[in-house]
Coordinates of C-alpha atoms (C1' of nucleotides) in Angstrom, one line a residue:
Chain V
M1 CA 29.5 5.6 -42.0
V2 CA 29.4 8.8 -44.0
K3 CA 30.5 12.0 -42.3
I4 CA 29.1 15.1 -44.1
S5 CA 30.1 18.7 -43.3
S6 CA 28.3 21.8 -44.6
F7 CA 30.4 24.9 -44.3
N8 CA 30.0 28.5 -45.5
V9 CA 33.7 29.4 -45.7
N10 CA 33.1 33.2 -46.4
G11 CA 36.0 33.1 -48.9
I12 CA 37.9 29.9 -49.4
R13 CA 41.2 31.8 -49.7
A14 CA 40.7 33.6 -46.4
A15 CA 39.5 30.3 -44.8
Q16 CA 42.7 28.6 -46.0
R17 CA 44.8 31.4 -44.6
K18 CA 43.2 30.6 -41.2
G19 CA 43.7 26.8 -41.5
F20 CA 40.9 25.3 -43.6
T21 CA 43.0 22.2 -44.4
D22 CA 43.9 21.7 -40.8
W23 CA 40.2 21.5 -40.1
V24 CA 39.7 19.0 -43.0
A25 CA 42.5 16.9 -41.5
Q26 CA 41.1 16.9 -38.1
T27 CA 37.4 16.5 -38.8
D28 CA 38.1 14.2 -41.7
P29 CA 34.7 14.4 -43.4
D30 CA 33.8 12.1 -46.2
I31 CA 31.9 14.8 -48.0
I32 CA 32.3 18.6 -47.6
C33 CA 29.6 21.0 -49.0
L34 CA 31.1 24.4 -49.3
Q35 CA 29.3 27.7 -49.7
E36 CA 30.5 31.2 -50.4
L37 CA 33.8 30.3 -52.0
R38 CA 34.2 33.8 -53.3
A39 CA 36.7 32.5 -55.8
L40 CA 36.9 31.1 -59.3
E41 CA 38.0 27.5 -59.5
H42 CA 41.6 28.5 -60.5
Q43 CA 41.8 30.7 -57.4
V44 CA 41.1 27.9 -55.0
P45 CA 44.3 27.5 -52.9
K46 CA 46.7 24.8 -54.0
K47 CA 46.7 23.1 -50.5
I48 CA 43.0 22.5 -51.0
K49 CA 43.4 21.1 -54.5
K50 CA 46.0 18.7 -53.2
L51 CA 43.7 17.2 -50.5
P52 CA 42.8 13.6 -51.2
Y53 CA 39.3 14.6 -52.2
H54 CA 37.5 14.8 -55.5
E55 CA 36.3 18.3 -56.3
A56 CA 33.3 19.8 -57.9
Y57 CA 32.6 23.6 -58.1
H58 CA 29.9 25.8 -59.3
T59 CA 31.2 29.3 -59.2
A60 CA 29.5 32.7 -59.8
E61 CA 30.3 34.5 -63.0
K62 CA 31.1 37.6 -60.9
K63 CA 34.6 37.5 -59.5
G64 CA 34.9 37.1 -55.7
Y65 CA 31.2 36.4 -55.2
S66 CA 29.2 33.5 -54.0
G67 CA 30.0 30.0 -55.4
V68 CA 29.5 26.5 -54.0
G69 CA 31.6 23.3 -54.1
I70 CA 31.5 19.7 -53.0
L71 CA 34.7 17.8 -51.9
S72 CA 34.4 14.1 -51.4
K73 CA 36.6 11.1 -50.9
E74 CA 34.5 9.0 -53.1
K75 CA 34.2 10.1 -56.7
P76 CA 30.7 11.2 -57.6
V77 CA 29.0 9.2 -60.4
R78 CA 27.3 12.4 -61.5
V79 CA 27.7 16.1 -60.8
E80 CA 25.1 18.7 -61.8
A81 CA 25.4 22.5 -61.4
G82 CA 22.5 24.9 -61.2
I83 CA 18.8 24.8 -60.8
G84 CA 17.8 25.8 -64.3
V85 CA 17.2 29.5 -63.7
D86 CA 19.6 31.8 -65.4
W87 CA 20.2 34.4 -62.7
I88 CA 20.5 31.8 -60.0
D89 CA 22.9 29.7 -62.0
E90 CA 25.1 32.7 -62.8
E91 CA 25.4 33.2 -59.1
G92 CA 26.7 29.7 -58.4
R93 CA 24.3 28.7 -55.6
V94 CA 23.3 25.0 -56.3
L95 CA 25.6 22.0 -56.9
M96 CA 24.7 18.3 -56.8
A97 CA 27.0 15.3 -56.5
E98 CA 25.5 11.8 -56.8
Y99 CA 27.3 8.8 -55.3
S100 CA 26.5 5.1 -55.3
D101 CA 24.0 5.3 -52.5
L102 CA 23.5 9.0 -51.8
I103 CA 22.7 12.4 -53.4
V104 CA 24.3 15.5 -51.9
F105 CA 23.6 19.1 -52.7
S106 CA 25.5 22.2 -51.6
I107 CA 23.2 25.1 -51.4
Y108 CA 23.8 28.8 -50.9
A109 CA 20.6 30.8 -50.7
P110 CA 20.8 34.6 -51.5
S111 CA 21.1 37.0 -48.6
G112 CA 18.4 39.6 -48.4
T113 CA 20.2 41.9 -46.0
T114 CA 21.3 44.4 -48.6
G115 CA 17.9 45.6 -49.6
D116 CA 14.5 44.9 -51.1
E117 CA 15.7 44.0 -54.5
R118 CA 17.9 41.2 -53.1
Q119 CA 15.2 40.1 -50.7
D120 CA 12.8 39.7 -53.6
L121 CA 15.3 37.6 -55.4
K122 CA 15.9 35.5 -52.3
M123 CA 12.2 34.7 -52.1
E124 CA 12.2 33.9 -55.9
F125 CA 15.1 31.5 -55.2
L126 CA 13.2 29.9 -52.4
D127 CA 10.1 29.6 -54.6
H128 CA 12.2 27.8 -57.3
F129 CA 13.9 25.6 -54.7
L130 CA 10.8 24.0 -53.2
P131 CA 9.6 22.1 -56.3
F132 CA 13.2 21.4 -57.2
A133 CA 13.9 19.7 -53.9
Q134 CA 10.5 17.9 -53.9
K135 CA 11.3 16.0 -57.0
Y136 CA 14.3 14.3 -55.4
L137 CA 12.1 12.8 -52.7
S138 CA 10.6 10.4 -55.1
G139 CA 14.0 9.1 -56.3
D140 CA 15.5 5.9 -55.1
K141 CA 18.5 7.3 -53.3
P142 CA 18.5 9.3 -50.0
V143 CA 19.2 13.0 -50.6
V144 CA 20.5 15.8 -48.4
F145 CA 20.5 19.5 -49.2
C146 CA 23.4 20.9 -47.2
G147 CA 24.0 24.6 -47.0
D148 CA 23.4 28.1 -45.9
F149 CA 19.7 28.9 -46.4
N150 CA 20.1 32.3 -44.8
I151 CA 17.0 31.7 -42.7
C152 CA 16.5 30.9 -39.0
H153 CA 13.5 28.6 -38.7
T154 CA 12.3 29.1 -35.1
S155 CA 12.8 31.4 -32.1
I156 CA 15.3 29.0 -30.6
D157 CA 17.4 29.3 -33.8
I158 CA 18.3 32.9 -33.1
H159 CA 19.6 34.7 -30.0
N160 CA 17.3 37.7 -30.2
P161 CA 14.0 36.6 -31.9
K162 CA 12.0 39.7 -30.8
Q163 CA 14.5 42.3 -32.1
N164 CA 14.8 40.4 -35.5
K165 CA 11.2 39.8 -36.4
N166 CA 11.5 42.3 -39.2
T167 CA 15.0 41.4 -40.2
S168 CA 15.8 39.5 -43.4
G169 CA 16.6 35.9 -42.4
F170 CA 14.0 35.8 -39.7
L171 CA 10.9 37.2 -41.5
P172 CA 7.6 35.3 -41.1
E173 CA 7.5 34.4 -44.8
E174 CA 11.0 33.0 -44.7
R175 CA 10.3 31.0 -41.5
E176 CA 7.1 29.6 -43.1
W177 CA 9.1 28.6 -46.1
V178 CA 11.3 26.4 -44.0
T179 CA 8.2 24.9 -42.4
R180 CA 6.9 24.2 -45.9
L181 CA 10.2 22.5 -46.9
L182 CA 9.8 20.3 -43.8
E183 CA 6.2 19.6 -44.7
T184 CA 7.2 18.3 -48.1
G185 CA 9.1 15.6 -46.3
Y186 CA 12.6 16.9 -45.6
E187 CA 14.1 16.8 -42.1
D188 CA 16.2 19.4 -40.4
V189 CA 18.6 16.7 -39.3
Y190 CA 20.7 18.8 -36.9
R191 CA 17.6 20.0 -35.0
R192 CA 16.0 16.6 -34.9
L193 CA 19.1 15.4 -33.1
H194 CA 19.0 18.4 -30.8
E195 CA 15.3 18.9 -30.2
G196 CA 14.5 21.9 -28.0
E197 CA 18.1 22.6 -27.2
T198 CA 19.0 26.3 -27.1
D199 CA 22.0 28.5 -28.0
L200 CA 22.9 26.3 -31.0
Y201 CA 24.0 28.6 -33.8
S202 CA 26.0 28.3 -37.0
W203 CA 26.7 32.0 -37.8
W204 CA 27.8 35.0 -35.8
S205 CA 28.2 38.5 -37.0
Y206 CA 31.8 39.6 -37.1
R207 CA 30.7 42.8 -35.3
A208 CA 30.5 43.3 -31.6
A209 CA 32.3 40.1 -30.7
S210 CA 29.1 38.1 -31.4
K211 CA 30.7 34.7 -31.4
D212 CA 32.5 35.2 -28.0
R213 CA 29.1 36.0 -26.5
N214 CA 27.4 33.3 -28.7
K215 CA 24.9 35.8 -30.1
G216 CA 24.3 33.9 -33.3
W217 CA 21.9 32.5 -35.8
R218 CA 21.4 28.9 -37.0
I219 CA 21.1 29.3 -40.8
D220 CA 23.1 26.4 -42.0
Y221 CA 21.3 23.1 -42.4
H222 CA 21.3 19.5 -43.5
M223 CA 17.8 19.1 -45.0
G224 CA 17.7 15.4 -45.5
S225 CA 15.2 12.9 -46.8
P226 CA 13.6 10.7 -44.1
E227 CA 16.1 7.8 -44.5
L228 CA 18.9 10.2 -43.6
L229 CA 17.3 11.2 -40.4
D230 CA 17.1 7.5 -39.5
A231 CA 20.7 7.2 -40.4
A232 CA 21.9 10.3 -38.5
E233 CA 24.0 9.3 -35.5
D234 CA 25.8 12.4 -34.5
A235 CA 25.4 16.1 -35.4
V236 CA 27.7 18.8 -34.3
I237 CA 28.4 22.5 -35.0
E238 CA 32.1 22.9 -34.9
M239 CA 32.3 26.3 -33.4
E240 CA 35.8 25.8 -31.9
W241 CA 37.2 26.6 -35.4
D242 CA 37.5 30.2 -36.4
L243 CA 37.8 29.9 -40.2
S244 CA 34.8 31.9 -41.2
D245 CA 31.8 33.8 -39.7
H246 CA 30.0 30.5 -40.1
A247 CA 30.9 27.2 -38.3
P248 CA 30.9 23.8 -40.1
V249 CA 27.8 21.7 -39.4
T250 CA 28.9 18.1 -39.4
I251 CA 26.7 15.0 -39.3
T252 CA 27.6 11.4 -39.3
Y253 CA 25.2 9.1 -41.1
S254 CA 25.2 5.3 -40.8
L255 CA 25.1 4.6 -44.5
Chain Y
M1 CA 69.6 71.1 -32.3
V2 CA 66.7 70.2 -34.6
K3 CA 66.1 66.6 -35.6
I4 CA 64.1 66.3 -38.8
S5 CA 62.7 63.1 -40.2
S6 CA 61.4 62.5 -43.7
F7 CA 59.2 59.5 -43.9
N8 CA 57.0 58.1 -46.7
V9 CA 54.6 56.1 -44.5
N10 CA 52.7 54.3 -47.4
G11 CA 49.4 54.9 -45.6
I12 CA 49.4 56.6 -42.3
R13 CA 46.7 54.2 -41.0
A14 CA 48.7 51.1 -41.9
A15 CA 51.9 52.6 -40.5
Q16 CA 50.1 53.3 -37.2
R17 CA 48.9 49.7 -37.0
K18 CA 52.5 48.7 -37.2
G19 CA 53.6 51.2 -34.5
F20 CA 54.2 54.6 -36.0
T21 CA 53.8 56.4 -32.7
D22 CA 56.3 54.0 -31.1
W23 CA 58.8 55.2 -33.7
V24 CA 57.9 58.8 -32.9
A25 CA 58.4 58.2 -29.2
Q26 CA 61.8 56.5 -29.7
T27 CA 63.3 58.7 -32.4
D28 CA 61.7 61.8 -31.0
P29 CA 62.2 64.1 -34.0
D30 CA 61.4 67.8 -33.7
I31 CA 59.9 67.9 -37.2
I32 CA 58.4 65.0 -39.1
C33 CA 57.8 65.3 -42.9
L34 CA 55.3 62.7 -44.0
Q35 CA 54.5 61.5 -47.5
E36 CA 51.9 59.2 -48.9
L37 CA 49.4 59.6 -46.1
R38 CA 46.7 57.9 -48.2
A39 CA 44.1 59.4 -45.9
L40 CA 42.1 62.5 -45.5
E41 CA 42.8 64.6 -42.4
H42 CA 39.9 63.2 -40.4
Q43 CA 41.1 59.6 -41.2
V44 CA 44.5 60.2 -39.5
P45 CA 44.6 57.8 -36.4
K46 CA 43.7 59.4 -33.1
K47 CA 46.9 58.3 -31.5
I48 CA 48.8 60.5 -34.0
K49 CA 46.5 63.4 -33.4
K50 CA 47.2 63.1 -29.7
L51 CA 51.0 63.3 -30.1
P52 CA 52.6 66.5 -28.6
Y53 CA 53.1 67.8 -32.1
H54 CA 51.5 70.6 -34.2
E55 CA 50.0 69.2 -37.4
A56 CA 49.7 70.4 -40.9
Y57 CA 48.3 68.3 -43.8
H58 CA 47.9 68.7 -47.5
T59 CA 45.8 65.8 -48.6
A60 CA 44.7 64.7 -52.1
E61 CA 41.2 65.2 -53.3
K62 CA 41.0 61.6 -54.2
K63 CA 40.4 59.4 -51.1
G64 CA 43.2 57.0 -50.1
Y65 CA 45.7 58.6 -52.4
S66 CA 49.0 60.6 -51.9
G67 CA 48.9 63.4 -49.3
V68 CA 51.7 65.0 -47.3
G69 CA 52.0 66.4 -43.8
I70 CA 54.3 68.0 -41.3
L71 CA 54.3 67.3 -37.6
S72 CA 56.4 69.6 -35.4
K73 CA 57.0 70.3 -31.7
E74 CA 57.3 74.0 -32.5
K75 CA 54.2 75.7 -33.9
P76 CA 54.9 77.0 -37.4
V77 CA 54.6 80.7 -38.0
R78 CA 53.2 80.0 -41.4
V79 CA 52.0 77.0 -43.4
E80 CA 51.5 76.8 -47.1
A81 CA 50.0 74.0 -49.2
G82 CA 50.7 73.5 -52.9
I83 CA 52.9 74.7 -55.6
G84 CA 50.4 76.8 -57.6
V85 CA 49.6 74.2 -60.2
D86 CA 46.1 72.8 -60.1
W87 CA 46.6 69.1 -60.8
I88 CA 49.6 68.9 -58.5
D89 CA 47.8 70.7 -55.7
E90 CA 44.8 68.4 -56.1
E91 CA 47.1 65.5 -55.5
G92 CA 48.6 66.8 -52.2
R93 CA 52.3 66.7 -52.9
V94 CA 53.8 69.9 -51.5
L95 CA 53.5 71.4 -48.0
M96 CA 55.6 74.1 -46.3
A97 CA 55.9 75.0 -42.7
E98 CA 57.9 78.1 -41.7
Y99 CA 59.4 78.3 -38.2
S100 CA 61.3 81.1 -36.5
D101 CA 64.6 80.2 -38.1
L102 CA 63.9 77.5 -40.7
I103 CA 61.6 76.6 -43.6
V104 CA 60.7 72.9 -44.1
F105 CA 58.9 71.3 -47.0
S106 CA 57.4 67.9 -47.2
I107 CA 57.5 66.8 -50.9
Y108 CA 56.0 63.7 -52.6
A109 CA 56.9 63.6 -56.3
P110 CA 54.6 61.5 -58.5
S111 CA 55.6 58.0 -59.3
G112 CA 56.0 57.2 -63.0
T113 CA 55.9 53.4 -62.7
T114 CA 52.3 53.0 -63.8
G115 CA 52.8 54.2 -67.3
D116 CA 53.8 56.9 -69.8
E117 CA 51.0 59.3 -68.8
R118 CA 52.1 59.4 -65.2
Q119 CA 55.8 59.5 -66.2
D120 CA 55.0 62.7 -68.3
L121 CA 53.2 64.2 -65.3
K122 CA 56.2 63.3 -63.0
M123 CA 58.5 65.2 -65.4
E124 CA 56.0 68.1 -65.4
F125 CA 56.0 68.1 -61.6
L126 CA 59.8 68.2 -61.6
D127 CA 59.9 71.0 -64.1
H128 CA 57.6 73.1 -61.9
F129 CA 59.6 72.2 -58.8
L130 CA 63.0 73.5 -59.9
P131 CA 62.1 77.2 -60.2
F132 CA 59.8 76.9 -57.1
A133 CA 62.7 75.6 -55.0
Q134 CA 65.2 78.0 -56.4
K135 CA 63.3 81.1 -55.2
Y136 CA 63.6 79.9 -51.5
L137 CA 67.4 80.0 -51.8
S138 CA 67.4 83.8 -51.9
G139 CA 65.3 84.0 -48.7
D140 CA 66.8 84.8 -45.3
K141 CA 66.0 81.5 -43.6
P142 CA 67.6 78.1 -44.3
V143 CA 65.3 75.8 -46.2
V144 CA 65.1 72.0 -46.6
F145 CA 62.9 70.0 -49.0
C146 CA 62.4 66.7 -47.3
G147 CA 60.6 63.9 -49.2
D148 CA 60.2 61.1 -51.6
F149 CA 61.4 62.4 -55.0
N150 CA 60.9 59.0 -56.6
I151 CA 64.4 59.2 -58.2
C152 CA 67.7 57.6 -57.4
H153 CA 70.4 60.0 -58.2
T154 CA 73.5 58.0 -58.9
S155 CA 74.5 54.3 -59.4
I156 CA 75.4 53.9 -55.7
D157 CA 71.8 54.9 -54.8
I158 CA 70.3 51.8 -56.3
H159 CA 71.2 48.1 -55.9
N160 CA 71.0 47.2 -59.6
P161 CA 71.8 50.2 -61.7
K162 CA 72.4 48.3 -64.9
Q163 CA 69.0 46.5 -64.9
N164 CA 67.2 49.7 -64.1
K165 CA 68.6 52.2 -66.6
N166 CA 65.3 52.2 -68.4
T167 CA 63.1 52.1 -65.3
S168 CA 61.1 55.1 -64.1
G169 CA 63.0 56.4 -61.1
F170 CA 66.4 55.8 -62.6
L171 CA 66.0 57.3 -66.1
P172 CA 68.8 59.5 -67.3
E173 CA 66.5 62.6 -67.5
E174 CA 65.4 62.0 -63.9
R175 CA 68.9 61.6 -62.6
E176 CA 70.0 64.7 -64.5
W177 CA 67.1 66.6 -62.9
V178 CA 68.6 65.8 -59.5
T179 CA 72.0 67.0 -60.6
R180 CA 70.3 70.3 -61.8
L181 CA 68.6 70.7 -58.4
L182 CA 72.0 70.3 -56.7
E183 CA 73.6 72.8 -59.2
T184 CA 71.0 75.4 -58.2
G185 CA 72.5 75.2 -54.8
Y186 CA 70.7 72.5 -52.8
E187 CA 72.6 69.8 -51.0
D188 CA 71.7 66.1 -50.8
V189 CA 72.5 66.3 -47.0
Y190 CA 72.3 62.6 -46.3
R191 CA 74.7 61.7 -49.2
R192 CA 77.1 64.6 -48.2
L193 CA 77.4 63.0 -44.8
H194 CA 77.9 59.5 -46.3
E195 CA 80.0 60.3 -49.4
G196 CA 80.8 57.2 -51.5
E197 CA 79.2 54.8 -49.1
T198 CA 77.3 52.0 -50.7
D199 CA 74.2 49.9 -49.9
L200 CA 72.4 52.9 -48.3
Y201 CA 68.7 52.8 -49.4
S202 CA 65.4 54.3 -48.2
W203 CA 62.9 52.2 -50.2
W204 CA 62.6 48.4 -50.8
S205 CA 60.0 46.7 -52.9
Y206 CA 57.5 44.6 -50.9
R207 CA 58.1 41.9 -53.4
A208 CA 60.8 39.2 -53.3
A209 CA 61.9 40.0 -49.7
S210 CA 63.9 43.0 -51.0
K211 CA 64.5 44.6 -47.6
D212 CA 65.8 41.4 -46.1
R213 CA 68.4 41.3 -48.9
N214 CA 68.8 45.1 -48.9
K215 CA 67.9 45.3 -52.6
G216 CA 66.7 48.9 -52.3
W217 CA 66.7 52.4 -53.8
R218 CA 67.6 55.7 -52.2
I219 CA 64.7 57.9 -53.3
D220 CA 64.0 59.9 -50.1
Y221 CA 66.1 63.0 -49.5
H222 CA 66.8 66.1 -47.4
M223 CA 67.6 68.7 -50.1
G224 CA 68.9 71.5 -48.0
S225 CA 70.2 75.0 -48.5
P226 CA 74.0 75.3 -47.9
E227 CA 73.6 76.5 -44.3
L228 CA 71.8 73.2 -43.5
L229 CA 74.6 71.1 -44.8
D230 CA 77.0 73.0 -42.6
A231 CA 74.6 72.4 -39.6
A232 CA 74.1 68.7 -40.3
E233 CA 75.7 66.6 -37.7
D234 CA 74.2 63.1 -38.0
A235 CA 72.2 61.5 -40.8
V236 CA 70.6 58.1 -40.5
I237 CA 68.2 55.9 -42.5
E238 CA 66.2 54.1 -39.8
M239 CA 65.8 50.8 -41.6
E240 CA 65.3 48.8 -38.3
W241 CA 61.7 49.9 -38.3
D242 CA 59.2 48.1 -40.5
L243 CA 56.4 50.6 -40.7
S244 CA 56.3 51.1 -44.5
D245 CA 58.1 50.1 -47.6
H246 CA 60.2 53.3 -47.0
A247 CA 62.4 53.9 -44.0
P248 CA 62.6 57.3 -42.2
V249 CA 65.5 59.5 -43.2
T250 CA 66.5 61.4 -40.0
I251 CA 69.0 64.2 -39.8
T252 CA 70.1 66.3 -36.8
Y253 CA 71.0 69.9 -37.6
S254 CA 72.8 72.2 -35.1
L255 CA 70.4 75.0 -35.4
Chain R
dC1 C1' 33.7 43.6 -39.0
dC2 C1' 35.4 40.9 -42.9
dT3 C1' 36.4 39.4 -47.8
dT4 C1' 36.6 40.2 -52.0
dC5 C1' 37.7 43.7 -56.3
dT6 C1' 40.3 47.4 -58.5
dA7 C1' 43.6 51.1 -58.8
dA8 C1' 47.9 52.7 -57.5
dG9 C1' 52.3 52.2 -56.0
Chain C
dC1 C1' 53.5 42.5 -52.1
dT2 C1' 50.8 46.2 -50.0
dT3 C1' 47.5 50.1 -49.2
dA4 C1' 43.7 52.1 -50.0
dC5 C1' 38.4 52.0 -52.2
dA6 C1' 33.9 50.0 -53.0
dA7 C1' 30.5 46.4 -53.1
dG8 C1' 28.6 42.6 -50.7
dG9 C1' 27.6 40.2 -46.8

DNA sequence: CCTTCTAAG
DNA sequence: CTTACAAGG
């Protein structure tokens, strides 16, 4: 059994102030894919560095910005940072850890909410991502891309689809991109274990008490190779924790 | 009876979050001299604007920086901002309110702790201040300069005089400046009511739990004309409130 | 609304 | 250590 959590912490230091390590102790994942660390490696809180986990980080060059990490009980046999595109790799958005029988990625897609320029770069990231992800499907280990893709796929993944049809994160071209990722062979594991279920979100705006009213978006995914869908036994969004504006998405795989 | 408080709030918005208006309600001063508002007038919290006090402000041009104010139950007959020196007046450091039988100033002297350039400007401020203050002694109303002068006068005004003899705020030239202000005829009213008493401070560094250990500096004063010393009945530093790194210095005058 | 950064104290 | 700002989300 391998329990994997994907968690956009919105600042690992802020999350730790709110009890990140309490969450780790209670959920006890085998692998934790972190996004939006907003810290350099030396700024990661000591309590996290002292956890009984191996650590790998890919931080942004810009201080306090972006950054991904993977914590795991098992030591990875190989770690790789980046996707091979300079501007993306300078932003710390892609990190891979390979284990004896599994490959895990932590992914943080750019947000496009701050304007056209960033939206264009988000689409550029997505365009690079598709062939990058595809090549791992022909490998001999199951692979899962965990992370914040900053896209809701379908109408049931967002609380107000009509109002947001022109909002970055729910644009037709973004939603189609998720469809294409699924068509290449990846599975949205959480959704496949909760087909048709509504009101399941992984992010809530800090404004307007959105989480209290469950007015959220599902933008954090486990995009797994088919073997992993077969292995998936339990998939939960841990919205009882208030460590971030995102909730951890935790899936247990019988591997 | 006129109760006057001098209070460096270290950000009026932060102070209000910690209960500034509760302090006003409990202490119930007639006049409140505020320093380090760190806000423009429209940013002053609504709860403060709604107090049964007349308000006068002299804010810095730079957002979130410096700024002084005077709140009073009685409406001033005249309010004057500044000292007539451009750079000082742009920083919002001097404000006068004249009442029927009293003139009150709120003063915030520059800090010199950030380097030589600011220390030089602090001394320049002090040099302008002396003749400015002197001319109010020949007027026909008692006058008090309340505020944060950013100087400890004597060894008993600071918890560690030896270590700080080369520190801005306790430099010989600064301490001599206070002596000169007293020689021109002003009285350090709080000290005159607590002659020789030790461990009386008005500011504690936020670092190293200084306030818990009462490792402080007395840098906030009522510098009053002689009639006010005669009228002073009770002088307290209200260190039981934790609204700022400074405590209010509150003196009751029989006027 | 929240988390960073930096400047200022 | 704390308050502001500004950028980013």
